[in-house]
mmCIF file of C-alpha atoms in Angstrom:
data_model
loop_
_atom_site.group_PDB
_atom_site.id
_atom_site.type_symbol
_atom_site.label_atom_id
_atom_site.label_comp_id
_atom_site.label_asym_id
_atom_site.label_seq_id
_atom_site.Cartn_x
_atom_site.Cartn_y
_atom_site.Cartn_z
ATOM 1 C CA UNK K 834 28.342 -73.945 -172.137
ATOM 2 C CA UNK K 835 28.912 -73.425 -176.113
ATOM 3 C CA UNK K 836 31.132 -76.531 -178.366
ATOM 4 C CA UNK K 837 33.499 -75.879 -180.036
ATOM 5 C CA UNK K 838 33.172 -76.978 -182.420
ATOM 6 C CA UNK K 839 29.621 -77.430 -182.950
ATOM 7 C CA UNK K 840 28.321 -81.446 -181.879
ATOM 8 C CA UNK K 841 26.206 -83.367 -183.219
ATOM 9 C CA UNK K 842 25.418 -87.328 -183.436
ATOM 10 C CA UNK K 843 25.277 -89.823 -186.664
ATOM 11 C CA UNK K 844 23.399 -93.331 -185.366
ATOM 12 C CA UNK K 845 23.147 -96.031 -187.557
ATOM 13 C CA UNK K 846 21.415 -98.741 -184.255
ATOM 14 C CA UNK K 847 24.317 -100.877 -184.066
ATOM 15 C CA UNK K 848 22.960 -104.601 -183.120
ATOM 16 C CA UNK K 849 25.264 -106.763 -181.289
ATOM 17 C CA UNK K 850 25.215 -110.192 -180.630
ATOM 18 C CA UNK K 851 22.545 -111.225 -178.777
ATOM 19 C CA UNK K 852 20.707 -108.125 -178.980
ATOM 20 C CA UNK K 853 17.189 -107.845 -180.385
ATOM 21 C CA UNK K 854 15.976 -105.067 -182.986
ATOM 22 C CA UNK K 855 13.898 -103.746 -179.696
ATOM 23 C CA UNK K 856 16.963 -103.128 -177.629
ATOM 24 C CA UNK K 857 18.769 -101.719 -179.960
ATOM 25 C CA UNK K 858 16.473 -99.207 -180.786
ATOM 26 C CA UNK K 859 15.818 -98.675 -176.918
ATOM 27 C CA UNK K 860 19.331 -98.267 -176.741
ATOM 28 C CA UNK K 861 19.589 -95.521 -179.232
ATOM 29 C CA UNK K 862 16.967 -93.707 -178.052
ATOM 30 C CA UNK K 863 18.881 -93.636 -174.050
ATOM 31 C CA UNK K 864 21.880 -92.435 -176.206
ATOM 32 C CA UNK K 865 19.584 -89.507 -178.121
ATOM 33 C CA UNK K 866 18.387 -88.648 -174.684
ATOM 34 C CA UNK K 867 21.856 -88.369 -173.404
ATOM 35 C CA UNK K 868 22.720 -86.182 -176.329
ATOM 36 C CA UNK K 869 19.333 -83.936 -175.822
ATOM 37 C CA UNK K 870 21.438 -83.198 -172.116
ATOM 38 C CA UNK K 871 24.656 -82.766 -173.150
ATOM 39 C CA UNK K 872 23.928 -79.911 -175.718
ATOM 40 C CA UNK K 873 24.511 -81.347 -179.094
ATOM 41 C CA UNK K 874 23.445 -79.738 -181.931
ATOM 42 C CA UNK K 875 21.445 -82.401 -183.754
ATOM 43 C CA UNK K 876 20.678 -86.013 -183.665
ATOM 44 C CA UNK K 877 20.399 -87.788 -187.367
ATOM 45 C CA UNK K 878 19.322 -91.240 -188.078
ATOM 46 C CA UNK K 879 20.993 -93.408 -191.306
ATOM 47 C CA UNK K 880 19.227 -95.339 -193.508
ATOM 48 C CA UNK K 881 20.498 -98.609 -194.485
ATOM 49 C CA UNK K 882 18.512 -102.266 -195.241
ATOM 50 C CA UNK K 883 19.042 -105.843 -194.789
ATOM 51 C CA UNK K 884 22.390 -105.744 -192.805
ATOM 52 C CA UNK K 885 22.752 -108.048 -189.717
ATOM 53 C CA UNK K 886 24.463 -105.370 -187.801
ATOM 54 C CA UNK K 887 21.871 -102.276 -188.071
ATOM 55 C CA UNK K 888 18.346 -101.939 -187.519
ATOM 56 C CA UNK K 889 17.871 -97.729 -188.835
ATOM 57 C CA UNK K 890 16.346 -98.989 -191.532
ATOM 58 C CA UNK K 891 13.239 -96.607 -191.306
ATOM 59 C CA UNK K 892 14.429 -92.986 -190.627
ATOM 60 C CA UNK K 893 11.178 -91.194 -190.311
ATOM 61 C CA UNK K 894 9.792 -93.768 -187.280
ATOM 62 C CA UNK K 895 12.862 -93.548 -185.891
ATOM 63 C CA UNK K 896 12.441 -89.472 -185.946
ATOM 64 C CA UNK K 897 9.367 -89.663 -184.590
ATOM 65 C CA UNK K 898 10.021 -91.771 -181.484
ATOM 66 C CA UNK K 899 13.010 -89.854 -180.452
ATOM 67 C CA UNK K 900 11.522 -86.482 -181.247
ATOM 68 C CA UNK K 901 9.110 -87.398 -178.948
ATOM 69 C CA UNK K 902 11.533 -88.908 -176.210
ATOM 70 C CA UNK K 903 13.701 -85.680 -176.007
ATOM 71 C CA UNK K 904 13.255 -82.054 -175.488
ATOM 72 C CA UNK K 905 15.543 -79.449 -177.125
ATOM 73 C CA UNK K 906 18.331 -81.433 -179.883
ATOM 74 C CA UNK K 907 17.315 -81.132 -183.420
ATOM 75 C CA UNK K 908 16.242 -85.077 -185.255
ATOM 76 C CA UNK K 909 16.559 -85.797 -188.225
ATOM 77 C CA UNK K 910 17.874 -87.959 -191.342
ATOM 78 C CA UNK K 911 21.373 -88.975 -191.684
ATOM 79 C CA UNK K 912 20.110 -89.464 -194.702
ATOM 80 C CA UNK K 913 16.848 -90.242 -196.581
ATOM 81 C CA UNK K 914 18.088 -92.351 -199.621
ATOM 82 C CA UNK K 915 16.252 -90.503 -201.861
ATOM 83 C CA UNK K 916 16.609 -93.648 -204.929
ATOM 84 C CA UNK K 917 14.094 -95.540 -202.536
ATOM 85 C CA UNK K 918 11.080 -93.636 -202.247
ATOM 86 C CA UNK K 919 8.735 -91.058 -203.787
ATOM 87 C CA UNK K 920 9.879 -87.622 -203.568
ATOM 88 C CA UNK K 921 6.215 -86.611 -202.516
ATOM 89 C CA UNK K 922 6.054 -89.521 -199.634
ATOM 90 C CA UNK K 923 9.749 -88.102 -198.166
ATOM 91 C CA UNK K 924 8.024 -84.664 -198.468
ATOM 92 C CA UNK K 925 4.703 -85.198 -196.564
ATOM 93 C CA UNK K 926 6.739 -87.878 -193.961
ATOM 94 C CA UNK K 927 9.267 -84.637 -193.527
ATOM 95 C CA UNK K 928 6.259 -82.328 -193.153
ATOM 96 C CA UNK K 929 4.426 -84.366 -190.634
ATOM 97 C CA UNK K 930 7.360 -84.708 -188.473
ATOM 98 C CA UNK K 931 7.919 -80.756 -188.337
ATOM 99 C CA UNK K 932 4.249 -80.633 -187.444
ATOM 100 C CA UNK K 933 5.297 -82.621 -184.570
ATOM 101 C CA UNK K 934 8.715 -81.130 -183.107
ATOM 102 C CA UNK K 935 8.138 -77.462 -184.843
ATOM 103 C CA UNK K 936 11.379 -76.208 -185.495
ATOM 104 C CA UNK K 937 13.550 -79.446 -184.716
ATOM 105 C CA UNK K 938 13.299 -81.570 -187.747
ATOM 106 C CA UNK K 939 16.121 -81.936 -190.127
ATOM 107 C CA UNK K 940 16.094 -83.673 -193.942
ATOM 108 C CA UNK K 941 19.355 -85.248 -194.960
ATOM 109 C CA UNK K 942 19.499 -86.464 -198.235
ATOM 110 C CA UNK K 943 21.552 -89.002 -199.578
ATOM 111 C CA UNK K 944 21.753 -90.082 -203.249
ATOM 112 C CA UNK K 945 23.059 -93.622 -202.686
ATOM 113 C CA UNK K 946 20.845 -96.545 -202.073
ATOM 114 C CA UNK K 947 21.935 -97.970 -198.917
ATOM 115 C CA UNK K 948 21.699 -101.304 -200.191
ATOM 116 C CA UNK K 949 22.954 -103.879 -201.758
ATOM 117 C CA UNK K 950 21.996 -104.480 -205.421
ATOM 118 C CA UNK K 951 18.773 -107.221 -204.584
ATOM 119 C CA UNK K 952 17.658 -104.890 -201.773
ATOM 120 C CA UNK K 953 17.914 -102.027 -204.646
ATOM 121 C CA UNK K 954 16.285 -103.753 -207.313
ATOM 122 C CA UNK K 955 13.424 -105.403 -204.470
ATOM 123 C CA UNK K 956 12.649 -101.757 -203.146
ATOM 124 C CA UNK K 957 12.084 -100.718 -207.106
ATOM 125 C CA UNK K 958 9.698 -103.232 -207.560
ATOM 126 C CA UNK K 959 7.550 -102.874 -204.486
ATOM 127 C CA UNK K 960 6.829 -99.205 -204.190
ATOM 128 C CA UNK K 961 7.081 -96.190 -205.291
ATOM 129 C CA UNK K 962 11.137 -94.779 -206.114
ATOM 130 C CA UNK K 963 13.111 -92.390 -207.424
ATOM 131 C CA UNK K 964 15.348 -92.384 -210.902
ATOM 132 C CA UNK K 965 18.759 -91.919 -209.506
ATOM 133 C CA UNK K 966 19.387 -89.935 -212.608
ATOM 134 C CA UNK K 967 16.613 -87.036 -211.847
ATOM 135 C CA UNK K 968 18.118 -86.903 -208.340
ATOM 136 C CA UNK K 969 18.757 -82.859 -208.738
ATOM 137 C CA UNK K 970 14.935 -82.438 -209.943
ATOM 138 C CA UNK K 971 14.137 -84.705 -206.798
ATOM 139 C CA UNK K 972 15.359 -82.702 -204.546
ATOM 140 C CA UNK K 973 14.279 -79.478 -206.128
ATOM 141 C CA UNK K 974 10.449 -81.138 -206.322
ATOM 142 C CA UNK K 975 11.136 -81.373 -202.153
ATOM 143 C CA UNK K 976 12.016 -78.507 -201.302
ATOM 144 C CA UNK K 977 9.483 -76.789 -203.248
ATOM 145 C CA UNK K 978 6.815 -79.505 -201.781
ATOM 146 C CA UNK K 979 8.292 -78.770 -198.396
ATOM 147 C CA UNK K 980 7.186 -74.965 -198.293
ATOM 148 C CA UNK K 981 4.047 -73.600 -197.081
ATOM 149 C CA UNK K 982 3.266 -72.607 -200.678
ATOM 150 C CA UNK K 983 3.916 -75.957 -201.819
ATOM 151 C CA UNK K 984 4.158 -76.817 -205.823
ATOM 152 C CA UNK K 985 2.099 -77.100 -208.709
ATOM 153 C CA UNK K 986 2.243 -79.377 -211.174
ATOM 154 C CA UNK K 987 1.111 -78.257 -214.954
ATOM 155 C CA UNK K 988 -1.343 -81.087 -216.382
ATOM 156 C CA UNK K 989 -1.081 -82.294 -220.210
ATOM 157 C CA UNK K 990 -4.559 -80.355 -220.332
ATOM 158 C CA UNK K 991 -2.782 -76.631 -218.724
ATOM 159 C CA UNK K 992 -4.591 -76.744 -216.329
ATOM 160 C CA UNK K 993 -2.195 -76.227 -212.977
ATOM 161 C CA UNK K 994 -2.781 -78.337 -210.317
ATOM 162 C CA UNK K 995 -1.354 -77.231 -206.974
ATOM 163 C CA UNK K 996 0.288 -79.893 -204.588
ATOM 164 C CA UNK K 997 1.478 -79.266 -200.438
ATOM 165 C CA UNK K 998 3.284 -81.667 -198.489
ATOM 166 C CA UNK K 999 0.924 -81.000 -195.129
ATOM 167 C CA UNK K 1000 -1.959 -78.288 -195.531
ATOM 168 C CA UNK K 1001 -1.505 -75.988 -193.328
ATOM 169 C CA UNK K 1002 2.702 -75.136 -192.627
ATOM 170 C CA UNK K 1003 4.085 -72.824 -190.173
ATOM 171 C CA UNK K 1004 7.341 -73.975 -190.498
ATOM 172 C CA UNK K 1005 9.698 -76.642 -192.828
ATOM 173 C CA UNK K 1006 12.484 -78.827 -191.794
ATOM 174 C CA UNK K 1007 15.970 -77.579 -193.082
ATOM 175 C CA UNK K 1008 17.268 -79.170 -195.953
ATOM 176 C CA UNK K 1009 20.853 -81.017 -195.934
ATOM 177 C CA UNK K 1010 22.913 -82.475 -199.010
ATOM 178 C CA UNK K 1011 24.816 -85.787 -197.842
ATOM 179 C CA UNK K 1012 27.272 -87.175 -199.863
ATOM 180 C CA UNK K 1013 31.135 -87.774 -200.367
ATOM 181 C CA UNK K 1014 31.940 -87.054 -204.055
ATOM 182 C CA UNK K 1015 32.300 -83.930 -206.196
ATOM 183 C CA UNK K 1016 28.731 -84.421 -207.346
ATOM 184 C CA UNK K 1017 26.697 -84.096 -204.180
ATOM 185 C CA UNK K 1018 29.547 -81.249 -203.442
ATOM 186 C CA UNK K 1019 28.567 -79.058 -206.475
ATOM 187 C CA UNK K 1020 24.311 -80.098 -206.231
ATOM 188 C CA UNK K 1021 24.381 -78.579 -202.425
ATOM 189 C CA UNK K 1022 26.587 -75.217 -204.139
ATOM 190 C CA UNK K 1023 24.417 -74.785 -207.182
ATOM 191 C CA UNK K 1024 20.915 -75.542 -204.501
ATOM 192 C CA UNK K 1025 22.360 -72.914 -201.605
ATOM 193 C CA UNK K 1026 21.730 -75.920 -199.397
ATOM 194 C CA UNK K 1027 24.196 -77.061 -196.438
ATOM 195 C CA UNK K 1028 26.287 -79.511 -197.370
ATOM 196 C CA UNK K 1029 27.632 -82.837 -194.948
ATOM 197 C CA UNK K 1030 30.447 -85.126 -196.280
ATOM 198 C CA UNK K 1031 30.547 -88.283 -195.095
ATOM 199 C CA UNK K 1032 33.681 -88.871 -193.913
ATOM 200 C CA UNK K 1033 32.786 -91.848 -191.543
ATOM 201 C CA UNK K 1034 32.711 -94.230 -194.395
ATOM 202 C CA UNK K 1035 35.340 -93.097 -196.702
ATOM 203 C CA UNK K 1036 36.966 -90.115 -195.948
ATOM 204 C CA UNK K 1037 38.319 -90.050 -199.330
ATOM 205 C CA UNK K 1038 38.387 -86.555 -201.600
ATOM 206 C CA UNK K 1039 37.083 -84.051 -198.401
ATOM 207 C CA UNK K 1040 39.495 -80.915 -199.325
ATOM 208 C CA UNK K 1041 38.591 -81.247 -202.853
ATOM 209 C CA UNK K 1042 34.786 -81.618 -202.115
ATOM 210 C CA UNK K 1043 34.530 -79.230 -199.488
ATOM 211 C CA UNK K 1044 36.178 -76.756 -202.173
ATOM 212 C CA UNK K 1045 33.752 -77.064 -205.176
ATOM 213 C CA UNK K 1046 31.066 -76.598 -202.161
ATOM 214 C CA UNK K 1047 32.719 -73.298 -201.033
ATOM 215 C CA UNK K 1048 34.117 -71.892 -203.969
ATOM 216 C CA UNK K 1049 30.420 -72.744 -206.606
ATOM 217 C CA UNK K 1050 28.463 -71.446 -203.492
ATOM 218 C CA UNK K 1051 25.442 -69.746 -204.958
ATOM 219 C CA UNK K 1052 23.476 -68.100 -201.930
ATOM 220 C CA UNK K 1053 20.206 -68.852 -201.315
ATOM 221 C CA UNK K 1054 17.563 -67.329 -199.211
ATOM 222 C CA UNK K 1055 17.947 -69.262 -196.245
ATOM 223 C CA UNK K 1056 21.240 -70.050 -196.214
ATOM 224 C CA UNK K 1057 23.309 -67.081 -197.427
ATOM 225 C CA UNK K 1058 26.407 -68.347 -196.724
ATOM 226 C CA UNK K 1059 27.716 -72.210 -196.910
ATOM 227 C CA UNK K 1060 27.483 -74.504 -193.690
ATOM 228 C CA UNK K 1061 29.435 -77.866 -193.817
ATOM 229 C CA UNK K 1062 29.261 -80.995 -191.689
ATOM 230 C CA UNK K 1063 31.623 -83.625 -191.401
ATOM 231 C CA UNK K 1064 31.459 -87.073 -189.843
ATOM 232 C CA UNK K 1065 33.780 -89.133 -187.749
ATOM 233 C CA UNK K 1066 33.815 -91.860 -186.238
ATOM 234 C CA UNK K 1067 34.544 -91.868 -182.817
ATOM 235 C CA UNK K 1068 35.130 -93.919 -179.652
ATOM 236 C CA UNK K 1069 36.172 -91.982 -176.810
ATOM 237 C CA UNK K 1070 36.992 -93.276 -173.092
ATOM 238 C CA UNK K 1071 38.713 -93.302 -169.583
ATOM 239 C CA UNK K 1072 41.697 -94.446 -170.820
ATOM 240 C CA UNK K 1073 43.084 -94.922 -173.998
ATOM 241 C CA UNK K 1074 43.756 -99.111 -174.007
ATOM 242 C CA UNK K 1075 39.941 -98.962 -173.253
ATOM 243 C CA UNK K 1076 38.965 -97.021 -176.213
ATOM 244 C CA UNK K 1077 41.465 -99.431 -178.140
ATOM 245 C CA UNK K 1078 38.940 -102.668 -176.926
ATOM 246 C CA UNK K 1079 35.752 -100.835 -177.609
ATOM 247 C CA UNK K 1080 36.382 -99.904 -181.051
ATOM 248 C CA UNK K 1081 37.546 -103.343 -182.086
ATOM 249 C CA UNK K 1082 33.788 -104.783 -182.750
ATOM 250 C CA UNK K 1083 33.217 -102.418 -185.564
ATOM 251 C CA UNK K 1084 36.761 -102.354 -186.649
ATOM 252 C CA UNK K 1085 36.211 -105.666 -187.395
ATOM 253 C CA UNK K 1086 32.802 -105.397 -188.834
ATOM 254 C CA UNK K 1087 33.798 -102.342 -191.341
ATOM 255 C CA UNK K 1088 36.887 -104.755 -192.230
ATOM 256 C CA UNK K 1089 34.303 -107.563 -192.948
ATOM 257 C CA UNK K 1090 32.378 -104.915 -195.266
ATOM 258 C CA UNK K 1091 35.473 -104.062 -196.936
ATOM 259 C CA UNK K 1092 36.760 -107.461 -198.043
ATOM 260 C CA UNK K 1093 32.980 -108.378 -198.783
ATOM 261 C CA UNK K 1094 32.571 -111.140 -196.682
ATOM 262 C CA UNK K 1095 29.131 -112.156 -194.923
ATOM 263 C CA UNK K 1096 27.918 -109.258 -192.556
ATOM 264 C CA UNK K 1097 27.066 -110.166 -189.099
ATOM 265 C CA UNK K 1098 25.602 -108.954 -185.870
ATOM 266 C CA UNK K 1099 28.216 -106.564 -184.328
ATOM 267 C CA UNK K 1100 30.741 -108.918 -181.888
ATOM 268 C CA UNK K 1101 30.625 -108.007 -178.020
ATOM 269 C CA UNK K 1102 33.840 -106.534 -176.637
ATOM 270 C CA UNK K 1103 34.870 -109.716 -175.663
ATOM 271 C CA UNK K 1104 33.963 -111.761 -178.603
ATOM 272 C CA UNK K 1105 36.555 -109.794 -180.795
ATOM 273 C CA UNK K 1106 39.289 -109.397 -178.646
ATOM 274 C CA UNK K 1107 38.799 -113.526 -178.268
ATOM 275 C CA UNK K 1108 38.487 -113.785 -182.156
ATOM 276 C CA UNK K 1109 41.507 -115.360 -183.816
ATOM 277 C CA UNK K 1110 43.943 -112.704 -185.853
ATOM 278 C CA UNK K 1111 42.969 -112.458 -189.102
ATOM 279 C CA UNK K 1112 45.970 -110.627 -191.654
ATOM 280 C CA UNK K 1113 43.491 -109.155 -194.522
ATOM 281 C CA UNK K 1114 41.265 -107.778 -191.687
ATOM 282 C CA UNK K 1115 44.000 -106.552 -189.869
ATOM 283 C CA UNK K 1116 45.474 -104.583 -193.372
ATOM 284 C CA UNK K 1117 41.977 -103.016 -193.644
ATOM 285 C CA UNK K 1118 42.162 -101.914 -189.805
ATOM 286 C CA UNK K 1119 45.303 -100.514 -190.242
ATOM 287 C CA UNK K 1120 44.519 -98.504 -193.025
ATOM 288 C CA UNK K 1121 41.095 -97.072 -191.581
ATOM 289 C CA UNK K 1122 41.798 -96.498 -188.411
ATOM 290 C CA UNK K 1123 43.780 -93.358 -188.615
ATOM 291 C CA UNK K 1124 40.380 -91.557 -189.925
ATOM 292 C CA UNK K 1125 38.999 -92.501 -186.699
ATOM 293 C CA UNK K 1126 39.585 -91.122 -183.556
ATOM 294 C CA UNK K 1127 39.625 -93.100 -181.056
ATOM 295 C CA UNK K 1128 41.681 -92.471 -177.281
ATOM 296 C CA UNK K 1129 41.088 -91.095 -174.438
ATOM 297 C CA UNK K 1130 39.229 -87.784 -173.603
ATOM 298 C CA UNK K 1131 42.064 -85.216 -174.006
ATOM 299 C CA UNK K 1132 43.771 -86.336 -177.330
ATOM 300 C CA UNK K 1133 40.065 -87.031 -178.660
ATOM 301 C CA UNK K 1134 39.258 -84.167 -178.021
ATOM 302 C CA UNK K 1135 42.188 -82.550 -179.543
ATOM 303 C CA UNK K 1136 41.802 -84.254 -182.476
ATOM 304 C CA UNK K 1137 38.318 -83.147 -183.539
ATOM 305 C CA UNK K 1138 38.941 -79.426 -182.681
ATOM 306 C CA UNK K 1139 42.125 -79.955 -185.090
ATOM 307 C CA UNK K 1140 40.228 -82.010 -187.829
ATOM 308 C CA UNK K 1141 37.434 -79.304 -187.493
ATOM 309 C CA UNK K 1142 39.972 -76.357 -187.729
ATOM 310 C CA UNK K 1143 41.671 -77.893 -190.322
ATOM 311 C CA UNK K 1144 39.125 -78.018 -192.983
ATOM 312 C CA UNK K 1145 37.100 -75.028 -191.411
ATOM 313 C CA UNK K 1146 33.940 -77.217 -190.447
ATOM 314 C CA UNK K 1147 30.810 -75.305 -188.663
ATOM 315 C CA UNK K 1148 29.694 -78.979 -187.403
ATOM 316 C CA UNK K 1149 31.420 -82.114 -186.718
ATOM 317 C CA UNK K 1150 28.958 -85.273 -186.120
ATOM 318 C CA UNK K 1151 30.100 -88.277 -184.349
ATOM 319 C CA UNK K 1152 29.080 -91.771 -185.082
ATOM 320 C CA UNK K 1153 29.677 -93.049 -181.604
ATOM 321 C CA UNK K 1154 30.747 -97.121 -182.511
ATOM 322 C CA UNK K 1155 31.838 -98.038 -178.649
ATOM 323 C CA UNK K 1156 31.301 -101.592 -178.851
ATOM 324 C CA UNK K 1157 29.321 -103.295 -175.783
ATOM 325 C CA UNK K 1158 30.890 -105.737 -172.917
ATOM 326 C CA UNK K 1159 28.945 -109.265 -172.521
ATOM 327 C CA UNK K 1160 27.897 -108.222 -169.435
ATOM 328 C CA UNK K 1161 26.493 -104.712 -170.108
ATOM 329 C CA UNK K 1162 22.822 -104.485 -170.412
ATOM 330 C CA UNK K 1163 21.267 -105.176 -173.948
ATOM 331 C CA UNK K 1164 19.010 -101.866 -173.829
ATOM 332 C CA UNK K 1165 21.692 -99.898 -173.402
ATOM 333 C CA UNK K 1166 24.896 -98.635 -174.585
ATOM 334 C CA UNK K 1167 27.325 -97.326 -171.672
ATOM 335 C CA UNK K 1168 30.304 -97.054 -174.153
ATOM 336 C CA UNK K 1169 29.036 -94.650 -176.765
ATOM 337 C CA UNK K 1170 27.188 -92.257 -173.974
ATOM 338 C CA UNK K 1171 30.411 -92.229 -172.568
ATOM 339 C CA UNK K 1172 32.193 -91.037 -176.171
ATOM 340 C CA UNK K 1173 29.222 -88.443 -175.918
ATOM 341 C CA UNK K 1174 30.113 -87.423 -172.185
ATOM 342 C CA UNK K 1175 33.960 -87.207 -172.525
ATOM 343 C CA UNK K 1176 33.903 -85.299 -176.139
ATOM 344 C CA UNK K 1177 31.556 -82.931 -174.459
ATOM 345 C CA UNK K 1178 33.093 -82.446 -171.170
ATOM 346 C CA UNK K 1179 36.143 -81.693 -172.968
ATOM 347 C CA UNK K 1180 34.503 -79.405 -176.287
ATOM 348 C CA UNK K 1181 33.127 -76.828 -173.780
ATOM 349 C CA UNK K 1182 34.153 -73.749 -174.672
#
């Protein structure tokens, strides 16, 4: 049966104590699976380097393997970081992978680095990047590279020199704008391009970006109309004092973030509900968590339809944190497939 609203999943590959890289990915790719069953929309991958607690540091390979490992859900980019890399590189990557899953491949875009300032500065000096300032010709470069006419490029001689992402394209991935200010709001309006604020980070300034997106809409030939996305972050259970324990681990980790203290692998269950109490972290907590949801199935469920109603949202896309109980296998994650199953079993129009 139809959601309502639409569902789809943010993963960032949460690593928990204990855990290695290769079980966290396996895990992530059991919880795309899930997804691929369940009927959500789209499955999107983050991009984010050199924290103890996340391994999607590679969005494409990521895309590939779970492309690969499901059948029906849309993959894709939650987002590319476009600062890091070579407009041309994010185009042909993007191209191959819709050579590979025709018609399921999506391109978020991101403006921000994902990084801290050394990771920044090291990923300038390795390879090829972007200038954060020519983002809007960036983006305008890939989608032009991205289509089966591709671009050309005019030579200090004249002389035009044409330039494709993949050779031969049937098809191109769809486009998306992420972002949570006014400025990625009005680039996605002014480039006709879907738009997804990110409101599992901040949350801060959606009404007033979601209406410079709506109101400087300028229509563009494949999307006529504005489409909008927003994240959450979600933990969703049996009962509510267990969706209480399972969120704690990246309560506390987000806190940690917040008051920039050292990062960490992401504590079990049990490891932060042992931890001692910890006031600043606690302020932090109490202050984010009502942008979460987080309960059982019915008032979870109650609260996205709301939160999507409210704001008029075609798509809302979870970031399933469920922490992990010591005793729960590493390759797997039982808490955030349940989120999926409970949000779904409830959504179903």
């Amino acid at each position: 049966m139809p959601l309502s609203p639409r569902l789809s999943v943010l993963d960032l590959v949460p690593v928990r104590s204990g855990q290695s890289s290769a079980a966290a990915v396996a895990a992530s790719v059991a919880l795309a699976q899930a997804a691929d069953r369940l009927g959500f929309t789209r499955y999107w991958f983050a991009e984010h380097h050199n924290m103890p607690a996340v391994a999607s540091t590679t969005p494409p390979v990521l895309i590939a393997a779970t492309a690969a490992r499901t059948e029906r859900i849309r993959v894709g980019s939650g987002g590319v970081m476009l600062p890091n890399h070579a407009p041309l590189v994010v185009a042909e990557q993007f191209a191959a992978l819709e050579a590979l899953a025709p018609g399921r491949i999506d391109l978020g875009i991101g403006r921000a680095p994902g990084s801290d300032p050394v990771i920044t500065q090291l990923l300038r000096i390795s390879g090829p990047t972007a200038d954060v300032d020519r983002f809007p010709d960036h983006v305008a470069d890939i989608l032009s590279l991205l289509s089966p006419d591709g671009a050309t490029l005019r030579l200090t001689s004249g002389r035009e020199y044409p330039i494709q992402a993949t050779p031969a394209a049937t098809a191109v991935p769809e486009l998306w704008l992420l972002g949570s200010s006014d400025y990625s709001a009005r680039l996605a309006a002014e480039l006709g391009l879907p738009y997804v604020f990110a409101n599992h980070f901040s949350g801060e300034g959606l009404e007033q970006a979601l209406e410079l997106y709506r109101s400087g809409y300028r229509p563009s030939e494949r999307h006529p109309s504005p489409q909008t996305i927003l994240t959450l972050n979600a933990v969703v259970a049996d009962t509510a004092e267990e969706a209480d324990e399972r969120a704690l681990p990246q309560l506390r980790s987000m806190a940690r973030l917040r008051l920039n203290r050292p990062m960490r692998p992401l504590e079990t269950v049990d490891e932060a509900l042992a931890a001692a109490r910890d006031s600043d972290a606690d302020d932090v907590i109490a202050r984010m968590r009502p942008r979460w949801v987080i309960g059982d199935a019915d008032a979870s469920a109650s609260a996205v339809r709301a939160l999507a109603e409210r704001h008029g949202i075609d798509e809302v896309m979870v970031a399933p944190v469920a922490g992990s109980r010591a005793d729960e296998p590493a390759d797997a994650a039982p808490g955030r497939i349940r989120t999926l199953e409970l949000l779904v079993d409830r959504l179903s129009a």
